[in-house]
């Protein structure tokens, strides 16, 4: 049972982490960032950066890895939003 | 020191949770979802739903609360994306 619960957490983490990949690719390809909220990505990138600090401080590998990957893609989206607004 | 670390985690959780509010409001107001990735929100809503299940299974209030709130706003964005694509 415990393994099943851990698996749900890991699949959840994979989904939320990789979800930013198609959005980053779409923004890079289309250069259309009109529908994307600047405030969302400012808040989100700030939050994920703090999650990464938190992961380092509590020395938790899953938190560090998931947030480091998310930070790369969310920052890319924010960069394009600032560039093409 | 431990309180400071917990505070960073809580601020991080608040930022990533409320970040979807401005995006949801933008989509509701503008009805422009062209720049938003459908695959991102399918993956993200699936992931957050699983995070919520995970939170319920491990009986962790912060995981349950943060993901329940995020699910409301991310589902709203997905609903508008499907409606106005």
Coordinates of N, CA and C in Angstrom, one line a residue:
Chain A
X1 N 0.8 -1.2 0.0 CA 0.0 0.0 0.0 C 0.9 1.3 0.0
X2 N 1.9 1.2 0.8 CA 2.8 2.4 0.9 C 3.5 2.7 -0.4
X3 N 3.9 1.6 -1.1 CA 4.5 1.7 -2.4 C 3.5 2.4 -3.4
X4 N 2.3 2.0 -3.4 CA 1.2 2.5 -4.3 C 1.1 4.0 -4.0
X5 N 1.1 4.4 -2.8 CA 0.9 5.8 -2.4 C 2.1 6.6 -2.9
X6 N 3.3 6.1 -2.7 CA 4.5 6.8 -3.2 C 4.5 6.9 -4.7
X7 N 4.0 5.8 -5.4 CA 3.9 5.9 -6.9 C 3.0 7.0 -7.3
X8 N 1.8 7.2 -6.6 CA 0.9 8.2 -7.0 C 1.6 9.6 -6.9
X9 N 2.4 9.8 -5.8 CA 3.1 11.0 -5.6 C 4.2 11.3 -6.7
X10 N 4.8 10.2 -7.1 CA 5.9 10.3 -8.1 C 5.3 10.6 -9.5
X11 N 4.1 10.0 -9.8 CA 3.5 10.2 -11.1 C 2.9 11.7 -11.1
X12 N 2.4 12.1 -10.0 CA 1.9 13.5 -9.8 C 3.0 14.5 -10.1
X13 N 4.2 14.2 -9.5 CA 5.3 15.1 -9.6 C 5.8 15.2 -11.0
X14 N 5.8 14.0 -11.7 CA 6.2 13.9 -13.1 C 5.3 14.8 -14.0
X15 N 4.0 14.6 -13.8 CA 3.0 15.3 -14.6 C 3.1 16.8 -14.4
X16 N 3.2 17.3 -13.2 CA 3.2 18.8 -13.0 C 4.5 19.3 -13.4
X17 N 5.6 18.5 -13.3 CA 6.9 19.0 -13.8 C 7.0 19.1 -15.3
X18 N 6.6 18.0 -16.0 CA 6.8 18.1 -17.4 C 5.7 18.9 -18.1
X19 N 4.6 19.3 -17.4 CA 3.5 20.0 -18.0 C 4.0 21.3 -18.6
X20 N 5.1 21.9 -18.1 CA 5.6 23.2 -18.6 C 6.4 23.0 -19.9
X21 N 6.8 21.8 -20.2 CA 7.5 21.6 -21.5 C 6.7 22.0 -22.7
X22 N 5.4 21.4 -22.9 CA 4.7 21.8 -24.1 C 4.4 23.3 -24.2
X23 N 4.2 24.0 -23.0 CA 3.9 25.4 -23.0 C 5.2 26.2 -23.5
X24 N 6.4 25.7 -22.9 CA 7.6 26.4 -23.3 C 7.9 26.2 -24.8
X25 N 7.7 25.0 -25.3 CA 7.9 24.7 -26.8 C 6.9 25.5 -27.6
X26 N 5.7 25.7 -27.2 CA 4.7 26.4 -27.9 C 5.1 27.9 -28.0
X27 N 5.6 28.5 -26.9 CA 6.0 29.9 -26.9 C 7.2 30.1 -27.8
X28 N 8.2 29.2 -27.7 CA 9.4 29.3 -28.5 C 9.1 29.2 -30.0
X29 N 8.2 28.3 -30.4 CA 7.8 28.1 -31.8 C 6.9 29.3 -32.3
X30 N 5.9 29.6 -31.5 CA 4.9 30.6 -32.1 C 5.3 32.0 -31.8
X31 N 6.1 32.3 -30.8 CA 6.4 33.6 -30.3 C 5.2 34.4 -29.9
X32 N 4.0 33.7 -29.8 CA 2.8 34.3 -29.4 C 2.6 34.1 -27.9
X33 N 2.7 35.2 -27.1 CA 2.6 35.1 -25.6 C 1.5 36.0 -25.1
X34 N 0.6 36.4 -26.1 CA -0.5 37.3 -25.7 C -1.4 36.8 -24.7
X35 N -1.8 35.5 -24.8 CA -2.7 34.9 -23.9 C -2.1 34.5 -22.5
X36 N -0.8 34.6 -22.4 CA -0.1 34.1 -21.2 C 0.0 35.3 -20.2
X37 N -0.3 35.0 -18.9 CA -0.3 36.0 -17.9 C 1.2 36.2 -17.4
X38 N 1.6 37.5 -17.5 CA 3.0 37.9 -17.0 C 3.0 37.6 -15.5
X39 N 1.9 38.1 -14.8 CA 1.9 37.9 -13.3 C 2.0 36.5 -12.9
X40 N 1.3 35.6 -13.6 CA 1.4 34.2 -13.3 C 2.8 33.7 -13.3
X41 N 3.6 34.1 -14.4 CA 4.9 33.5 -14.4 C 5.9 34.2 -13.5
X42 N 5.7 35.5 -13.2 CA 6.5 36.1 -12.1 C 6.3 35.4 -10.8
X43 N 5.0 35.2 -10.4 CA 4.7 34.5 -9.2 C 5.2 33.1 -9.2
X44 N 5.0 32.4 -10.3 CA 5.3 31.0 -10.4 C 6.8 30.8 -10.3
X45 N 7.6 31.6 -11.1 CA 9.1 31.4 -11.1 C 9.6 31.8 -9.7
X46 N 9.1 32.8 -9.1 CA 9.5 33.1 -7.7 C 9.2 32.0 -6.7
X47 N 8.0 31.4 -6.9 CA 7.6 30.3 -6.0 C 8.5 29.1 -6.2
X48 N 8.7 28.7 -7.5 CA 9.5 27.5 -7.7 C 11.0 27.8 -7.3
X49 N 11.5 29.0 -7.4 CA 12.8 29.3 -6.9 C 12.9 29.1 -5.4
X50 N 11.8 29.5 -4.7 CA 11.8 29.3 -3.2 C 11.6 27.8 -2.9
X51 N 10.8 27.1 -3.7 CA 10.7 25.6 -3.5 C 12.1 25.0 -3.6
X52 N 12.9 25.5 -4.6 CA 14.2 24.9 -4.8 C 15.1 25.2 -3.6
X53 N 15.1 26.4 -3.1 CA 15.8 26.8 -1.8 C 15.4 25.9 -0.7
X54 N 14.1 25.7 -0.6 CA 13.5 24.9 0.5 C 14.0 23.5 0.4
X55 N 14.0 22.9 -0.8 CA 14.5 21.6 -1.1 C 16.0 21.4 -0.7
X56 N 16.8 22.4 -1.0 CA 18.2 22.4 -0.6 C 18.4 22.5 0.9
X57 N 17.6 23.3 1.5 CA 17.7 23.5 3.0 C 17.2 22.3 3.8
X58 N 16.2 21.6 3.3 CA 15.7 20.3 3.9 C 16.4 19.1 3.3
X59 N 17.3 19.3 2.3 CA 18.1 18.3 1.7 C 17.2 17.2 1.2
X60 N 16.2 17.5 0.4 CA 15.3 16.5 -0.2 C 15.4 16.5 -1.7
X61 N 16.0 15.3 -2.1 CA 16.3 15.2 -3.6 C 15.0 15.3 -4.5
X62 N 13.9 14.7 -4.2 CA 12.7 14.9 -5.1 C 12.3 16.3 -5.2
X63 N 12.3 17.1 -4.1 CA 11.9 18.5 -4.2 C 12.9 19.3 -5.0
X64 N 14.2 19.0 -4.8 CA 15.2 19.7 -5.5 C 15.1 19.4 -7.0
X65 N 15.0 18.2 -7.4 CA 15.0 17.8 -8.8 C 13.8 18.3 -9.5
X66 N 12.6 18.0 -8.9 CA 11.3 18.5 -9.6 C 11.3 20.0 -9.8
X67 N 11.8 20.8 -8.8 CA 11.7 22.2 -8.9 C 12.8 22.8 -9.8
X68 N 14.0 22.1 -9.8 CA 15.1 22.6 -10.7 C 14.6 22.4 -12.2
X69 N 14.0 21.3 -12.5 CA 13.5 21.1 -13.9 C 12.4 22.1 -14.2
X70 N 11.4 22.2 -13.3 CA 10.3 23.1 -13.6 C 10.8 24.6 -13.8
X71 N 11.9 24.9 -12.9 CA 12.4 26.3 -13.0 C 13.0 26.6 -14.4
X72 N 13.6 25.6 -15.0 CA 14.2 25.8 -16.4 C 13.1 26.2 -17.4
X73 N 12.0 25.4 -17.4 CA 11.0 25.6 -18.4 C 10.1 26.8 -18.0
X74 N 9.8 27.0 -16.8 CA 9.0 28.2 -16.4 C 9.7 29.5 -16.6
X75 N 11.0 29.5 -16.4 CA 11.9 30.7 -16.7 C 11.9 31.0 -18.2
X76 N 12.0 29.9 -19.0 CA 12.0 30.1 -20.4 C 10.7 30.8 -20.9
X77 N 9.6 30.3 -20.3 CA 8.3 31.0 -20.7 C 8.3 32.4 -20.3
X78 N 8.7 32.7 -19.0 CA 8.8 34.1 -18.5 C 9.7 35.0 -19.4
X79 N 10.9 34.4 -19.8 CA 11.8 35.1 -20.7 C 11.1 35.5 -22.0
X80 N 10.4 34.6 -22.6 CA 9.8 34.9 -23.9 C 8.6 35.8 -23.7
X81 N 7.9 35.7 -22.6 CA 6.8 36.6 -22.3 C 7.3 38.1 -22.2
X82 N 8.5 38.3 -21.5 CA 9.1 39.6 -21.4 C 9.6 40.1 -22.7
X83 N 10.2 39.2 -23.5 CA 10.8 39.5 -24.8 C 9.7 39.9 -25.8
X84 N 8.6 39.2 -25.9 CA 7.6 39.4 -26.9 C 6.3 40.1 -26.5
X85 N 6.3 40.8 -25.4 CA 5.0 41.3 -24.9 C 4.7 42.6 -25.7
Chain B
X1 N 16.0 28.6 13.2 CA 16.4 28.2 11.9 C 15.3 27.3 11.2
X2 N 14.8 26.4 12.0 CA 13.7 25.5 11.4 C 12.5 26.3 11.0
X3 N 12.1 27.3 11.8 CA 11.0 28.2 11.5 C 11.2 28.9 10.2
X4 N 12.5 29.4 10.0 CA 12.8 30.2 8.8 C 12.6 29.3 7.6
X5 N 13.1 28.0 7.7 CA 13.0 27.0 6.6 C 11.5 26.8 6.3
X6 N 10.7 26.5 7.3 CA 9.3 26.3 7.1 C 8.6 27.5 6.5
X7 N 9.0 28.7 6.9 CA 8.4 29.9 6.3 C 8.7 30.0 4.8
X8 N 10.0 29.6 4.4 CA 10.3 29.6 3.0 C 9.4 28.7 2.2
X9 N 9.2 27.5 2.8 CA 8.3 26.5 2.2 C 6.9 27.0 2.0
X10 N 6.4 27.7 3.1 CA 5.0 28.2 3.0 C 4.9 29.3 2.0
X11 N 5.9 30.2 2.0 CA 5.8 31.3 1.0 C 5.9 30.7 -0.4
X12 N 6.7 29.8 -0.6 CA 6.9 29.1 -1.9 C 5.5 28.5 -2.3
X13 N 4.9 27.8 -1.4 CA 3.6 27.2 -1.7 C 2.5 28.2 -2.0
X14 N 2.5 29.3 -1.3 CA 1.5 30.4 -1.6 C 1.8 31.0 -3.0
X15 N 3.0 31.2 -3.4 CA 3.3 31.8 -4.7 C 2.9 30.9 -5.8
X16 N 3.3 29.6 -5.7 CA 2.9 28.7 -6.8 C 1.4 28.4 -6.9
X17 N 0.8 28.5 -5.7 CA -0.7 28.2 -5.7 C -1.5 29.4 -6.3
X18 N -1.1 30.6 -5.8 CA -1.9 31.8 -6.3 C -1.5 32.3 -7.7
X19 N -0.4 31.7 -8.2 CA 0.1 32.2 -9.5 C -0.9 31.9 -10.6
X20 N -1.8 30.9 -10.4 CA -2.8 30.5 -11.4 C -4.0 31.4 -11.4
X21 N -4.1 32.2 -10.4 CA -5.2 33.2 -10.3 C -5.2 34.2 -11.4
X22 N -4.0 35.0 -11.6 CA -4.0 36.0 -12.7 C -4.2 35.4 -14.1
X23 N -3.7 34.1 -14.3 CA -3.9 33.5 -15.6 C -5.4 33.1 -15.8
X24 N -6.0 32.6 -14.8 CA -7.4 32.3 -14.9 C -8.3 33.5 -15.2
X25 N -8.0 34.6 -14.4 CA -8.7 35.9 -14.6 C -8.5 36.4 -16.0
X26 N -7.3 36.3 -16.5 CA -6.9 36.8 -17.9 C -7.7 36.1 -18.9
X27 N -7.8 34.8 -18.8 CA -8.5 33.9 -19.7 C -10.0 34.2 -19.7
X28 N -10.6 34.4 -18.5 CA -12.0 34.7 -18.3 C -12.3 36.0 -19.0
X29 N -11.5 37.0 -18.7 CA -11.7 38.4 -19.2 C -11.5 38.4 -20.8
X30 N -10.4 37.9 -21.2 CA -10.0 38.2 -22.6 C -10.6 37.1 -23.6
X31 N -10.9 35.9 -23.0 CA -11.4 34.8 -23.8 C -10.3 34.4 -24.9
X32 N -9.1 34.9 -24.8 CA -8.0 34.6 -25.7 C -7.1 33.5 -25.1
X33 N -7.2 32.3 -25.7 CA -6.5 31.2 -25.1 C -5.5 30.7 -26.1
X34 N -5.3 31.5 -27.2 CA -4.4 31.0 -28.3 C -3.0 30.6 -27.9
X35 N -2.4 31.5 -27.0 CA -1.0 31.2 -26.6 C -0.9 30.2 -25.6
X36 N -2.0 29.7 -25.0 CA -1.9 28.7 -23.9 C -1.9 27.3 -24.5
X37 N -1.0 26.5 -23.9 CA -0.9 25.1 -24.4 C -1.9 24.2 -23.7
X38 N -2.7 23.5 -24.6 CA -3.7 22.6 -24.1 C -3.0 21.4 -23.4
X39 N -1.9 20.9 -24.0 CA -1.2 19.8 -23.4 C -0.7 20.1 -22.0
X40 N -0.2 21.4 -21.8 CA 0.3 21.8 -20.5 C -0.9 21.6 -19.5
X41 N -2.1 22.1 -19.8 CA -3.1 22.1 -18.8 C -3.7 20.7 -18.6
X42 N -3.7 19.9 -19.6 CA -4.2 18.5 -19.4 C -3.2 17.8 -18.5
X43 N -1.9 17.9 -18.7 CA -0.9 17.3 -17.8 C -0.9 17.9 -16.4
X44 N -1.1 19.3 -16.4 CA -1.0 19.9 -15.1 C -2.2 19.6 -14.2
X45 N -3.4 19.6 -14.8 CA -4.7 19.3 -14.1 C -4.6 17.8 -13.6
X46 N -4.1 16.9 -14.5 CA -4.0 15.5 -14.1 C -3.0 15.4 -12.9
X47 N -1.9 16.1 -13.0 CA -0.9 16.0 -12.0 C -1.4 16.6 -10.6
X48 N -2.1 17.7 -10.7 CA -2.6 18.3 -9.5 C -3.6 17.5 -8.8
X49 N -4.5 16.8 -9.7 CA -5.5 15.9 -9.2 C -4.8 14.7 -8.4
X50 N -3.7 14.2 -9.0 CA -3.0 13.1 -8.3 C -2.3 13.6 -7.0
X51 N -1.8 14.9 -7.1 CA -1.2 15.4 -5.8 C -2.3 15.5 -4.7
X52 N -3.5 15.9 -5.1 CA -4.6 16.0 -4.2 C -4.9 14.6 -3.6
X53 N -5.0 13.5 -4.4 CA -5.2 12.2 -4.0 C -4.1 11.8 -3.0
X54 N -2.8 12.1 -3.4 CA -1.6 11.8 -2.6 C -1.7 12.4 -1.2
X55 N -2.1 13.7 -1.2 CA -2.3 14.5 0.0 C -3.3 13.8 0.9
X56 N -4.4 13.4 0.3 CA -5.5 12.7 1.1 C -5.0 11.4 1.7
X57 N -4.3 10.6 0.8 CA -3.7 9.3 1.3 C -2.7 9.4 2.4
X58 N -1.8 10.4 2.3 CA -0.8 10.6 3.4 C -1.4 11.5 4.5
X59 N -2.6 12.0 4.3 CA -3.3 12.8 5.3 C -2.5 14.1 5.7
X60 N -2.0 14.8 4.6 CA -1.2 16.0 4.8 C -2.0 17.3 4.4
X61 N -2.4 18.0 5.4 CA -3.2 19.2 5.2 C -2.6 20.2 4.2
X62 N -1.3 20.6 4.3 CA -0.8 21.6 3.3 C -0.8 21.1 1.9
X63 N -0.5 19.8 1.7 CA -0.6 19.3 0.3 C -2.0 19.3 -0.2
X64 N -3.0 18.9 0.7 CA -4.4 18.9 0.3 C -4.9 20.3 -0.1
X65 N -4.6 21.2 0.8 CA -5.1 22.6 0.6 C -4.5 23.3 -0.6
X66 N -3.2 23.2 -0.7 CA -2.5 23.9 -1.8 C -3.0 23.3 -3.2
X67 N -3.1 22.0 -3.2 CA -3.5 21.4 -4.5 C -5.0 21.5 -4.8
X68 N -5.9 21.5 -3.8 CA -7.3 21.8 -4.0 C -7.5 23.2 -4.6
X69 N -6.8 24.2 -4.0 CA -7.0 25.5 -4.6 C -6.4 25.6 -6.0
X70 N -5.2 25.1 -6.2 CA -4.6 25.1 -7.5 C -5.5 24.4 -8.6
X71 N -6.1 23.3 -8.1 CA -7.0 22.5 -9.0 C -8.2 23.4 -9.6
X72 N -8.8 24.2 -8.7 CA -9.9 25.0 -9.1 C -9.5 26.0 -10.2
X73 N -8.3 26.7 -10.0 CA -7.9 27.7 -11.0 C -7.4 27.0 -12.3
X74 N -6.6 26.0 -12.2 CA -6.0 25.3 -13.3 C -7.1 24.6 -14.2
X75 N -8.2 24.1 -13.5 CA -9.3 23.5 -14.2 C -10.1 24.6 -14.9
X76 N -10.2 25.8 -14.3 CA -10.9 26.9 -15.0 C -10.2 27.2 -16.3
X77 N -8.8 27.3 -16.2 CA -8.0 27.7 -17.4 C -8.2 26.6 -18.5
X78 N -8.2 25.3 -18.1 CA -8.4 24.2 -19.0 C -9.8 24.2 -19.6
X79 N -10.8 24.5 -18.8 CA -12.2 24.6 -19.3 C -12.3 25.7 -20.4
X80 N -11.7 26.9 -20.2 CA -11.8 28.0 -21.1 C -10.9 27.6 -22.4
X81 N -9.8 26.9 -22.2 CA -9.0 26.5 -23.4 C -9.8 25.6 -24.3
X82 N -10.5 24.7 -23.7 CA -11.3 23.7 -24.4 C -12.5 24.4 -25.1
X83 N -13.1 25.4 -24.4 CA -14.3 26.1 -24.9 C -13.9 27.1 -26.0
X84 N -12.8 27.8 -26.0 CA -12.4 28.8 -26.9 C -11.3 28.5 -27.9
X85 N -11.0 27.2 -28.1 CA -9.9 26.9 -29.0 C -10.3 26.9 -30.4

